[in-house]
Amino acid sequence: MRMAELINGQQNNLLVLPTPWEELPTPLWYIIHTRSRHEVKVESGLTRKGLEVFLPKVPVRSRRRDRRQILETPLFPGYLFVRTNLNEWAHNNIIRSQGVVRILGTKGQCTPVPEDTVTSLRTLVNSGQPVFPWSKLTPGKRVRVVEGPLTGAIGVILRNKQGKRRLLVAVELLGRLVCAELAEETVEVDG
């Protein structure tokens, strides 16, 4: 084998690297689905591997009985964003990371997220304004009370109090229907 063949990459088993003047494709953002409550672990693991990762976090009040605390929690629990040139090697490197379930996509193809979507999310999270996902708690939904004196009670949302993150919930107690105004964080969707 001659040196010219090596340089020109004419051998089938040789890896041909791009020359410095050839442009690599622009890295795109992808959504990573993680195991439950593993977002921070996956974020640090992928960052250690040299990938650009974005985990949007928002401050929320904790629901502990003994004290109230402000905690940073993921805006989208179970998901984070990674920016990469997604080839087979990068895909396997991400998928084999501890806590990663899959890269979102359709029909076996990973679907990239537009750059402006991630930029908008970064701007929104860094703005200092209150940010929260749109509530699934809509009128007619069956909910279970998870905090306060009605803990364990099951009721139906009658209406949302606009701009106050409070709900009017009808709960059946002792054979009678009772309405209670509750904070959104004190209930969860039942079933």
mmCIF file with all atom_site columns, C-alpha atoms in Angstrom:
data_model
loop_
_atom_site.group_PDB
_atom_site.id
_atom_site.type_symbol
_atom_site.label_atom_id
_atom_site.label_alt_id
_atom_site.label_comp_id
_atom_site.label_asym_id
_atom_site.label_entity_id
_atom_site.label_seq_id
_atom_site.pdbx_PDB_ins_code
_atom_site.Cartn_x
_atom_site.Cartn_y
_atom_site.Cartn_z
_atom_site.occupancy
_atom_site.B_iso_or_equiv
_atom_site.pdbx_formal_charge
_atom_site.auth_seq_id
_atom_site.auth_comp_id
_atom_site.auth_asym_id
_atom_site.auth_atom_id
_atom_site.pdbx_PDB_model_num
ATOM 1   C CA . MET A 1 1   ? 0.000   0.000  0.000  1.00 0.00 ? 1   MET A CA 1
ATOM 2   C CA . ARG A 1 2   ? 1.403   3.334  -0.994 1.00 0.00 ? 2   ARG A CA 1
ATOM 3   C CA . MET A 1 3   ? 1.293   6.526  1.082  1.00 0.00 ? 3   MET A CA 1
ATOM 4   C CA . ALA A 1 4   ? -0.727  8.290  -1.634 1.00 0.00 ? 4   ALA A CA 1
ATOM 5   C CA . GLU A 1 5   ? -3.518  5.724  -1.195 1.00 0.00 ? 5   GLU A CA 1
ATOM 6   C CA . LEU A 1 6   ? -3.559  6.371  2.545  1.00 0.00 ? 6   LEU A CA 1
ATOM 7   C CA . ILE A 1 7   ? -3.673  10.111 2.087  1.00 0.00 ? 7   ILE A CA 1
ATOM 8   C CA . ASN A 1 8   ? -6.469  10.004 -0.493 1.00 0.00 ? 8   ASN A CA 1
ATOM 9   C CA . GLY A 1 9   ? -8.497  7.562  1.623  1.00 0.00 ? 9   GLY A CA 1
ATOM 10  C CA . GLN A 1 10  ? -8.864  5.042  -1.186 1.00 0.00 ? 10  GLN A CA 1
ATOM 11  C CA . GLN A 1 11  ? -8.709  2.072  1.175  1.00 0.00 ? 11  GLN A CA 1
ATOM 12  C CA . ASN A 1 12  ? -12.192 0.902  2.216  1.00 0.00 ? 12  ASN A CA 1
ATOM 13  C CA . ASN A 1 13  ? -11.267 0.315  5.848  1.00 0.00 ? 13  ASN A CA 1
ATOM 14  C CA . LEU A 1 14  ? -9.773  3.758  6.472  1.00 0.00 ? 14  LEU A CA 1
ATOM 15  C CA . LEU A 1 15  ? -11.503 6.533  8.393  1.00 0.00 ? 15  LEU A CA 1
ATOM 16  C CA . VAL A 1 16  ? -11.376 9.697  6.327  1.00 0.00 ? 16  VAL A CA 1
ATOM 17  C CA . LEU A 1 17  ? -11.353 12.779 8.550  1.00 0.00 ? 17  LEU A CA 1
ATOM 18  C CA . PRO A 1 18  ? -12.567 16.121 7.228  1.00 0.00 ? 18  PRO A CA 1
ATOM 19  C CA . THR A 1 19  ? -9.889  18.614 6.376  1.00 0.00 ? 19  THR A CA 1
ATOM 20  C CA . PRO A 1 20  ? -9.826  21.818 8.461  1.00 0.00 ? 20  PRO A CA 1
ATOM 21  C CA . TRP A 1 21  ? -11.412 23.878 5.662  1.00 0.00 ? 21  TRP A CA 1
ATOM 22  C CA . GLU A 1 22  ? -14.410 21.506 5.348  1.00 0.00 ? 22  GLU A CA 1
ATOM 23  C CA . GLU A 1 23  ? -17.328 22.613 7.490  1.00 0.00 ? 23  GLU A CA 1
ATOM 24  C CA . LEU A 1 24  ? -18.909 20.205 9.924  1.00 0.00 ? 24  LEU A CA 1
ATOM 25  C CA . PRO A 1 25  ? -22.716 20.201 10.053 1.00 0.00 ? 25  PRO A CA 1
ATOM 26  C CA . THR A 1 26  ? -24.220 22.626 12.559 1.00 0.00 ? 26  THR A CA 1
ATOM 27  C CA . PRO A 1 27  ? -25.106 20.826 15.790 1.00 0.00 ? 27  PRO A CA 1
ATOM 28  C CA . LEU A 1 28  ? -28.836 20.583 16.474 1.00 0.00 ? 28  LEU A CA 1
ATOM 29  C CA . TRP A 1 29  ? -30.850 20.395 19.700 1.00 0.00 ? 29  TRP A CA 1
ATOM 30  C CA . TYR A 1 30  ? -32.566 17.139 20.646 1.00 0.00 ? 30  TYR A CA 1
ATOM 31  C CA . ILE A 1 31  ? -34.829 16.229 23.565 1.00 0.00 ? 31  ILE A CA 1
ATOM 32  C CA . ILE A 1 32  ? -33.604 13.507 25.903 1.00 0.00 ? 32  ILE A CA 1
ATOM 33  C CA . HIS A 1 33  ? -36.154 11.500 27.907 1.00 0.00 ? 33  HIS A CA 1
ATOM 34  C CA . THR A 1 34  ? -34.689 10.524 31.281 1.00 0.00 ? 34  THR A CA 1
ATOM 35  C CA . ARG A 1 35  ? -35.680 8.151  34.029 1.00 0.00 ? 35  ARG A CA 1
ATOM 36  C CA . SER A 1 36  ? -37.897 9.710  36.665 1.00 0.00 ? 36  SER A CA 1
ATOM 37  C CA . ARG A 1 37  ? -35.997 12.260 38.788 1.00 0.00 ? 37  ARG A CA 1
ATOM 38  C CA . HIS A 1 38  ? -32.691 11.626 36.967 1.00 0.00 ? 38  HIS A CA 1
ATOM 39  C CA . GLU A 1 39  ? -32.565 14.900 35.014 1.00 0.00 ? 39  GLU A CA 1
ATOM 40  C CA . VAL A 1 40  ? -29.711 16.458 37.032 1.00 0.00 ? 40  VAL A CA 1
ATOM 41  C CA . LYS A 1 41  ? -27.681 13.226 36.988 1.00 0.00 ? 41  LYS A CA 1
ATOM 42  C CA . VAL A 1 42  ? -28.081 12.930 33.208 1.00 0.00 ? 42  VAL A CA 1
ATOM 43  C CA . GLU A 1 43  ? -27.227 16.626 32.781 1.00 0.00 ? 43  GLU A CA 1
ATOM 44  C CA . SER A 1 44  ? -23.952 16.268 34.682 1.00 0.00 ? 44  SER A CA 1
ATOM 45  C CA . GLY A 1 45  ? -23.076 12.986 32.941 1.00 0.00 ? 45  GLY A CA 1
ATOM 46  C CA . LEU A 1 46  ? -23.583 14.404 29.448 1.00 0.00 ? 46  LEU A CA 1
ATOM 47  C CA . THR A 1 47  ? -21.737 17.608 30.377 1.00 0.00 ? 47  THR A CA 1
ATOM 48  C CA . ARG A 1 48  ? -18.763 15.504 31.550 1.00 0.00 ? 48  ARG A CA 1
ATOM 49  C CA . LYS A 1 49  ? -18.798 13.867 28.110 1.00 0.00 ? 49  LYS A CA 1
ATOM 50  C CA . GLY A 1 50  ? -18.356 17.316 26.546 1.00 0.00 ? 50  GLY A CA 1
ATOM 51  C CA . LEU A 1 51  ? -21.899 17.811 25.262 1.00 0.00 ? 51  LEU A CA 1
ATOM 52  C CA . GLU A 1 52  ? -23.853 21.072 25.489 1.00 0.00 ? 52  GLU A CA 1
ATOM 53  C CA . VAL A 1 53  ? -26.855 20.371 27.733 1.00 0.00 ? 53  VAL A CA 1
ATOM 54  C CA . PHE A 1 54  ? -29.778 22.581 28.745 1.00 0.00 ? 54  PHE A CA 1
ATOM 55  C CA . LEU A 1 55  ? -32.013 21.616 31.665 1.00 0.00 ? 55  LEU A CA 1
ATOM 56  C CA . PRO A 1 56  ? -34.597 24.374 32.186 1.00 0.00 ? 56  PRO A CA 1
ATOM 57  C CA . LYS A 1 57  ? -35.256 24.727 35.935 1.00 0.00 ? 57  LYS A CA 1
ATOM 58  C CA . VAL A 1 58  ? -37.771 26.882 37.773 1.00 0.00 ? 58  VAL A CA 1
ATOM 59  C CA . PRO A 1 59  ? -38.123 27.754 41.466 1.00 0.00 ? 59  PRO A CA 1
ATOM 60  C CA . VAL A 1 60  ? -41.075 26.110 43.233 1.00 0.00 ? 60  VAL A CA 1
ATOM 61  C CA . ARG A 1 61  ? -42.229 25.927 46.826 1.00 0.00 ? 61  ARG A CA 1
ATOM 62  C CA . SER A 1 62  ? -41.629 22.512 48.349 1.00 0.00 ? 62  SER A CA 1
ATOM 63  C CA . ARG A 1 63  ? -44.513 20.533 49.829 1.00 0.00 ? 63  ARG A CA 1
ATOM 64  C CA . ARG A 1 64  ? -42.813 19.304 52.981 1.00 0.00 ? 64  ARG A CA 1
ATOM 65  C CA . ARG A 1 65  ? -44.881 19.148 56.134 1.00 0.00 ? 65  ARG A CA 1
ATOM 66  C CA . ASP A 1 66  ? -42.260 20.506 58.529 1.00 0.00 ? 66  ASP A CA 1
ATOM 67  C CA . ARG A 1 67  ? -40.961 23.446 56.474 1.00 0.00 ? 67  ARG A CA 1
ATOM 68  C CA . ARG A 1 68  ? -41.429 25.470 53.326 1.00 0.00 ? 68  ARG A CA 1
ATOM 69  C CA . GLN A 1 69  ? -38.485 25.803 51.013 1.00 0.00 ? 69  GLN A CA 1
ATOM 70  C CA . ILE A 1 70  ? -37.861 27.126 47.508 1.00 0.00 ? 70  ILE A CA 1
ATOM 71  C CA . LEU A 1 71  ? -36.365 24.398 45.309 1.00 0.00 ? 71  LEU A CA 1
ATOM 72  C CA . GLU A 1 72  ? -35.165 24.445 41.714 1.00 0.00 ? 72  GLU A CA 1
ATOM 73  C CA . THR A 1 73  ? -37.065 21.772 39.788 1.00 0.00 ? 73  THR A CA 1
ATOM 74  C CA . PRO A 1 74  ? -37.085 20.897 36.080 1.00 0.00 ? 74  PRO A CA 1
ATOM 75  C CA . LEU A 1 75  ? -39.649 22.825 34.053 1.00 0.00 ? 75  LEU A CA 1
ATOM 76  C CA . PHE A 1 76  ? -40.274 19.621 32.086 1.00 0.00 ? 76  PHE A CA 1
ATOM 77  C CA . PRO A 1 77  ? -39.818 16.700 34.509 1.00 0.00 ? 77  PRO A CA 1
ATOM 78  C CA . GLY A 1 78  ? -38.132 13.766 32.798 1.00 0.00 ? 78  GLY A CA 1
ATOM 79  C CA . TYR A 1 79  ? -36.748 15.770 29.868 1.00 0.00 ? 79  TYR A CA 1
ATOM 80  C CA . LEU A 1 80  ? -33.713 17.879 28.962 1.00 0.00 ? 80  LEU A CA 1
ATOM 81  C CA . PHE A 1 81  ? -32.108 19.224 25.805 1.00 0.00 ? 81  PHE A CA 1
ATOM 82  C CA . VAL A 1 82  ? -28.750 18.287 24.270 1.00 0.00 ? 82  VAL A CA 1
ATOM 83  C CA . ARG A 1 83  ? -26.989 19.946 21.342 1.00 0.00 ? 83  ARG A CA 1
ATOM 84  C CA . THR A 1 84  ? -24.928 17.683 19.123 1.00 0.00 ? 84  THR A CA 1
ATOM 85  C CA . ASN A 1 85  ? -24.144 16.493 15.609 1.00 0.00 ? 85  ASN A CA 1
ATOM 86  C CA . LEU A 1 86  ? -26.185 13.325 16.018 1.00 0.00 ? 86  LEU A CA 1
ATOM 87  C CA . ASN A 1 87  ? -24.357 10.534 14.249 1.00 0.00 ? 87  ASN A CA 1
ATOM 88  C CA . GLU A 1 88  ? -24.374 6.862  15.249 1.00 0.00 ? 88  GLU A CA 1
ATOM 89  C CA . TRP A 1 89  ? -21.466 7.279  17.673 1.00 0.00 ? 89  TRP A CA 1
ATOM 90  C CA . ALA A 1 90  ? -23.006 10.322 19.394 1.00 0.00 ? 90  ALA A CA 1
ATOM 91  C CA . HIS A 1 91  ? -26.405 8.594  19.572 1.00 0.00 ? 91  HIS A CA 1
ATOM 92  C CA . ASN A 1 92  ? -24.922 5.523  21.276 1.00 0.00 ? 92  ASN A CA 1
ATOM 93  C CA . ASN A 1 93  ? -22.828 7.706  23.582 1.00 0.00 ? 93  ASN A CA 1
ATOM 94  C CA . ILE A 1 94  ? -25.961 9.545  24.752 1.00 0.00 ? 94  ILE A CA 1
ATOM 95  C CA . ILE A 1 95  ? -28.229 6.485  24.996 1.00 0.00 ? 95  ILE A CA 1
ATOM 96  C CA . ARG A 1 96  ? -25.677 4.561  27.080 1.00 0.00 ? 96  ARG A CA 1
ATOM 97  C CA . SER A 1 97  ? -25.451 7.353  29.645 1.00 0.00 ? 97  SER A CA 1
ATOM 98  C CA . GLN A 1 98  ? -26.830 6.499  33.057 1.00 0.00 ? 98  GLN A CA 1
ATOM 99  C CA . GLY A 1 99  ? -30.456 7.603  33.452 1.00 0.00 ? 99  GLY A CA 1
ATOM 100 C CA . VAL A 1 100 ? -31.180 8.188  29.754 1.00 0.00 ? 100 VAL A CA 1
ATOM 101 C CA . VAL A 1 101 ? -34.278 6.419  28.400 1.00 0.00 ? 101 VAL A CA 1
ATOM 102 C CA . ARG A 1 102 ? -34.275 7.618  24.776 1.00 0.00 ? 102 ARG A CA 1
ATOM 103 C CA . ILE A 1 103 ? -33.937 10.533 22.385 1.00 0.00 ? 103 ILE A CA 1
ATOM 104 C CA . LEU A 1 104 ? -37.362 11.743 21.283 1.00 0.00 ? 104 LEU A CA 1
ATOM 105 C CA . GLY A 1 105 ? -38.382 11.274 17.688 1.00 0.00 ? 105 GLY A CA 1
ATOM 106 C CA . THR A 1 106 ? -40.803 9.535  15.358 1.00 0.00 ? 106 THR A CA 1
ATOM 107 C CA . LYS A 1 107 ? -40.547 6.377  13.276 1.00 0.00 ? 107 LYS A CA 1
ATOM 108 C CA . GLY A 1 108 ? -37.081 5.546  14.596 1.00 0.00 ? 108 GLY A CA 1
ATOM 109 C CA . GLN A 1 109 ? -35.657 8.955  13.674 1.00 0.00 ? 109 GLN A CA 1
ATOM 110 C CA . CYS A 1 110 ? -34.556 11.451 16.321 1.00 0.00 ? 110 CYS A CA 1
ATOM 111 C CA . THR A 1 111 ? -36.391 14.730 15.843 1.00 0.00 ? 111 THR A CA 1
ATOM 112 C CA . PRO A 1 112 ? -34.386 17.949 16.264 1.00 0.00 ? 112 PRO A CA 1
ATOM 113 C CA . VAL A 1 113 ? -35.815 20.944 18.129 1.00 0.00 ? 113 VAL A CA 1
ATOM 114 C CA . PRO A 1 114 ? -35.581 24.355 16.420 1.00 0.00 ? 114 PRO A CA 1
ATOM 115 C CA . GLU A 1 115 ? -32.782 26.570 17.756 1.00 0.00 ? 115 GLU A CA 1
ATOM 116 C CA . ASP A 1 116 ? -35.203 29.454 18.390 1.00 0.00 ? 116 ASP A CA 1
ATOM 117 C CA . THR A 1 117 ? -37.351 27.239 20.647 1.00 0.00 ? 117 THR A CA 1
ATOM 118 C CA . VAL A 1 118 ? -34.392 26.510 22.942 1.00 0.00 ? 118 VAL A CA 1
ATOM 119 C CA . THR A 1 119 ? -33.296 30.154 22.821 1.00 0.00 ? 119 THR A CA 1
ATOM 120 C CA . SER A 1 120 ? -36.803 31.267 23.812 1.00 0.00 ? 120 SER A CA 1
ATOM 121 C CA . LEU A 1 121 ? -36.870 28.771 26.687 1.00 0.00 ? 121 LEU A CA 1
ATOM 122 C CA . ARG A 1 122 ? -33.480 30.027 27.944 1.00 0.00 ? 122 ARG A CA 1
ATOM 123 C CA . THR A 1 123 ? -34.705 33.621 27.789 1.00 0.00 ? 123 THR A CA 1
ATOM 124 C CA . LEU A 1 124 ? -37.924 32.747 29.599 1.00 0.00 ? 124 LEU A CA 1
ATOM 125 C CA . VAL A 1 125 ? -36.203 30.787 32.386 1.00 0.00 ? 125 VAL A CA 1
ATOM 126 C CA . ASN A 1 126 ? -33.484 33.452 32.866 1.00 0.00 ? 126 ASN A CA 1
ATOM 127 C CA . SER A 1 127 ? -35.986 36.339 32.862 1.00 0.00 ? 127 SER A CA 1
ATOM 128 C CA . GLY A 1 128 ? -36.741 36.079 36.579 1.00 0.00 ? 128 GLY A CA 1
ATOM 129 C CA . GLN A 1 129 ? -40.480 36.048 35.851 1.00 0.00 ? 129 GLN A CA 1
ATOM 130 C CA . PRO A 1 130 ? -42.607 33.260 37.319 1.00 0.00 ? 130 PRO A CA 1
ATOM 131 C CA . VAL A 1 131 ? -42.597 30.372 34.853 1.00 0.00 ? 131 VAL A CA 1
ATOM 132 C CA . PHE A 1 132 ? -44.651 27.208 35.167 1.00 0.00 ? 132 PHE A CA 1
ATOM 133 C CA . PRO A 1 133 ? -46.034 24.632 32.757 1.00 0.00 ? 133 PRO A CA 1
ATOM 134 C CA . TRP A 1 134 ? -49.666 25.039 31.787 1.00 0.00 ? 134 TRP A CA 1
ATOM 135 C CA . SER A 1 135 ? -51.743 23.168 34.312 1.00 0.00 ? 135 SER A CA 1
ATOM 136 C CA . LYS A 1 136 ? -53.491 19.935 33.427 1.00 0.00 ? 136 LYS A CA 1
ATOM 137 C CA . LEU A 1 137 ? -55.871 20.787 36.248 1.00 0.00 ? 137 LEU A CA 1
ATOM 138 C CA . THR A 1 138 ? -58.929 21.863 34.299 1.00 0.00 ? 138 THR A CA 1
ATOM 139 C CA . PRO A 1 139 ? -62.590 22.012 35.330 1.00 0.00 ? 139 PRO A CA 1
ATOM 140 C CA . GLY A 1 140 ? -64.167 18.575 35.410 1.00 0.00 ? 140 GLY A CA 1
ATOM 141 C CA . LYS A 1 141 ? -60.904 16.744 36.268 1.00 0.00 ? 141 LYS A CA 1
ATOM 142 C CA . ARG A 1 142 ? -60.959 14.311 39.172 1.00 0.00 ? 142 ARG A CA 1
ATOM 143 C CA . VAL A 1 143 ? -58.235 15.170 41.703 1.00 0.00 ? 143 VAL A CA 1
ATOM 144 C CA . ARG A 1 144 ? -56.832 13.827 44.955 1.00 0.00 ? 144 ARG A CA 1
ATOM 145 C CA . VAL A 1 145 ? -55.847 16.269 47.715 1.00 0.00 ? 145 VAL A CA 1
ATOM 146 C CA . VAL A 1 146 ? -52.226 15.574 48.748 1.00 0.00 ? 146 VAL A CA 1
ATOM 147 C CA . GLU A 1 147 ? -51.658 18.306 51.337 1.00 0.00 ? 147 GLU A CA 1
ATOM 148 C CA . GLY A 1 148 ? -53.590 20.055 54.076 1.00 0.00 ? 148 GLY A CA 1
ATOM 149 C CA . PRO A 1 149 ? -56.557 19.072 56.221 1.00 0.00 ? 149 PRO A CA 1
ATOM 150 C CA . LEU A 1 150 ? -58.335 17.373 53.284 1.00 0.00 ? 150 LEU A CA 1
ATOM 151 C CA . THR A 1 151 ? -55.373 15.087 52.452 1.00 0.00 ? 151 THR A CA 1
ATOM 152 C CA . GLY A 1 152 ? -56.618 11.902 50.791 1.00 0.00 ? 152 GLY A CA 1
ATOM 153 C CA . ALA A 1 153 ? -59.987 13.340 49.773 1.00 0.00 ? 153 ALA A CA 1
ATOM 154 C CA . ILE A 1 154 ? -61.030 12.941 46.136 1.00 0.00 ? 154 ILE A CA 1
ATOM 155 C CA . GLY A 1 155 ? -62.946 15.675 44.391 1.00 0.00 ? 155 GLY A CA 1
ATOM 156 C CA . VAL A 1 156 ? -63.751 17.340 41.085 1.00 0.00 ? 156 VAL A CA 1
ATOM 157 C CA . ILE A 1 157 ? -62.404 20.720 39.956 1.00 0.00 ? 157 ILE A CA 1
ATOM 158 C CA . LEU A 1 158 ? -65.272 23.172 39.481 1.00 0.00 ? 158 LEU A CA 1
ATOM 159 C CA . ARG A 1 159 ? -63.182 26.099 38.229 1.00 0.00 ? 159 ARG A CA 1
ATOM 160 C CA . ASN A 1 160 ? -59.747 27.722 38.210 1.00 0.00 ? 160 ASN A CA 1
ATOM 161 C CA . LYS A 1 161 ? -59.258 31.073 39.939 1.00 0.00 ? 161 LYS A CA 1
ATOM 162 C CA . GLN A 1 162 ? -57.728 33.185 37.189 1.00 0.00 ? 162 GLN A CA 1
ATOM 163 C CA . GLY A 1 163 ? -54.163 34.368 37.858 1.00 0.00 ? 163 GLY A CA 1
ATOM 164 C CA . LYS A 1 164 ? -54.051 32.989 41.403 1.00 0.00 ? 164 LYS A CA 1
ATOM 165 C CA . ARG A 1 165 ? -53.091 29.323 40.810 1.00 0.00 ? 165 ARG A CA 1
ATOM 166 C CA . ARG A 1 166 ? -56.000 28.307 43.018 1.00 0.00 ? 166 ARG A CA 1
ATOM 167 C CA . LEU A 1 167 ? -58.829 25.879 42.338 1.00 0.00 ? 167 LEU A CA 1
ATOM 168 C CA . LEU A 1 168 ? -62.392 25.524 43.531 1.00 0.00 ? 168 LEU A CA 1
ATOM 169 C CA . VAL A 1 169 ? -62.790 21.795 44.249 1.00 0.00 ? 169 VAL A CA 1
ATOM 170 C CA . ALA A 1 170 ? -65.983 19.927 45.126 1.00 0.00 ? 170 ALA A CA 1
ATOM 171 C CA . VAL A 1 171 ? -65.299 17.151 47.662 1.00 0.00 ? 171 VAL A CA 1
ATOM 172 C CA . GLU A 1 172 ? -67.855 14.730 49.046 1.00 0.00 ? 172 GLU A CA 1
ATOM 173 C CA . LEU A 1 173 ? -67.611 14.522 52.856 1.00 0.00 ? 173 LEU A CA 1
ATOM 174 C CA . LEU A 1 174 ? -70.080 12.684 55.072 1.00 0.00 ? 174 LEU A CA 1
ATOM 175 C CA . GLY A 1 175 ? -72.574 12.319 52.256 1.00 0.00 ? 175 GLY A CA 1
ATOM 176 C CA . ARG A 1 176 ? -72.563 16.035 51.401 1.00 0.00 ? 176 ARG A CA 1
ATOM 177 C CA . LEU A 1 177 ? -70.847 17.964 48.651 1.00 0.00 ? 177 LEU A CA 1
ATOM 178 C CA . VAL A 1 178 ? -68.453 20.576 50.047 1.00 0.00 ? 178 VAL A CA 1
ATOM 179 C CA . CYS A 1 179 ? -66.560 23.185 47.991 1.00 0.00 ? 179 CYS A CA 1
ATOM 180 C CA . ALA A 1 180 ? -63.046 24.145 49.021 1.00 0.00 ? 180 ALA A CA 1
ATOM 181 C CA . GLU A 1 181 ? -60.620 26.642 47.525 1.00 0.00 ? 181 GLU A CA 1
ATOM 182 C CA . LEU A 1 182 ? -57.207 24.966 47.301 1.00 0.00 ? 182 LEU A CA 1
ATOM 183 C CA . ALA A 1 183 ? -53.778 25.880 45.945 1.00 0.00 ? 183 ALA A CA 1
ATOM 184 C CA . GLU A 1 184 ? -52.862 24.043 42.720 1.00 0.00 ? 184 GLU A CA 1
ATOM 185 C CA . GLU A 1 185 ? -49.858 22.398 44.355 1.00 0.00 ? 185 GLU A CA 1
ATOM 186 C CA . THR A 1 186 ? -52.035 20.729 47.012 1.00 0.00 ? 186 THR A CA 1
ATOM 187 C CA . VAL A 1 187 ? -53.827 18.472 44.504 1.00 0.00 ? 187 VAL A CA 1
ATOM 188 C CA . GLU A 1 188 ? -52.847 15.998 41.821 1.00 0.00 ? 188 GLU A CA 1
ATOM 189 C CA . VAL A 1 189 ? -54.801 14.351 39.026 1.00 0.00 ? 189 VAL A CA 1
ATOM 190 C CA . ASP A 1 190 ? -56.417 11.165 40.344 1.00 0.00 ? 190 ASP A CA 1
ATOM 191 C CA . GLY A 1 191 ? -55.795 7.963  38.425 1.00 0.00 ? 191 GLY A CA 1
#
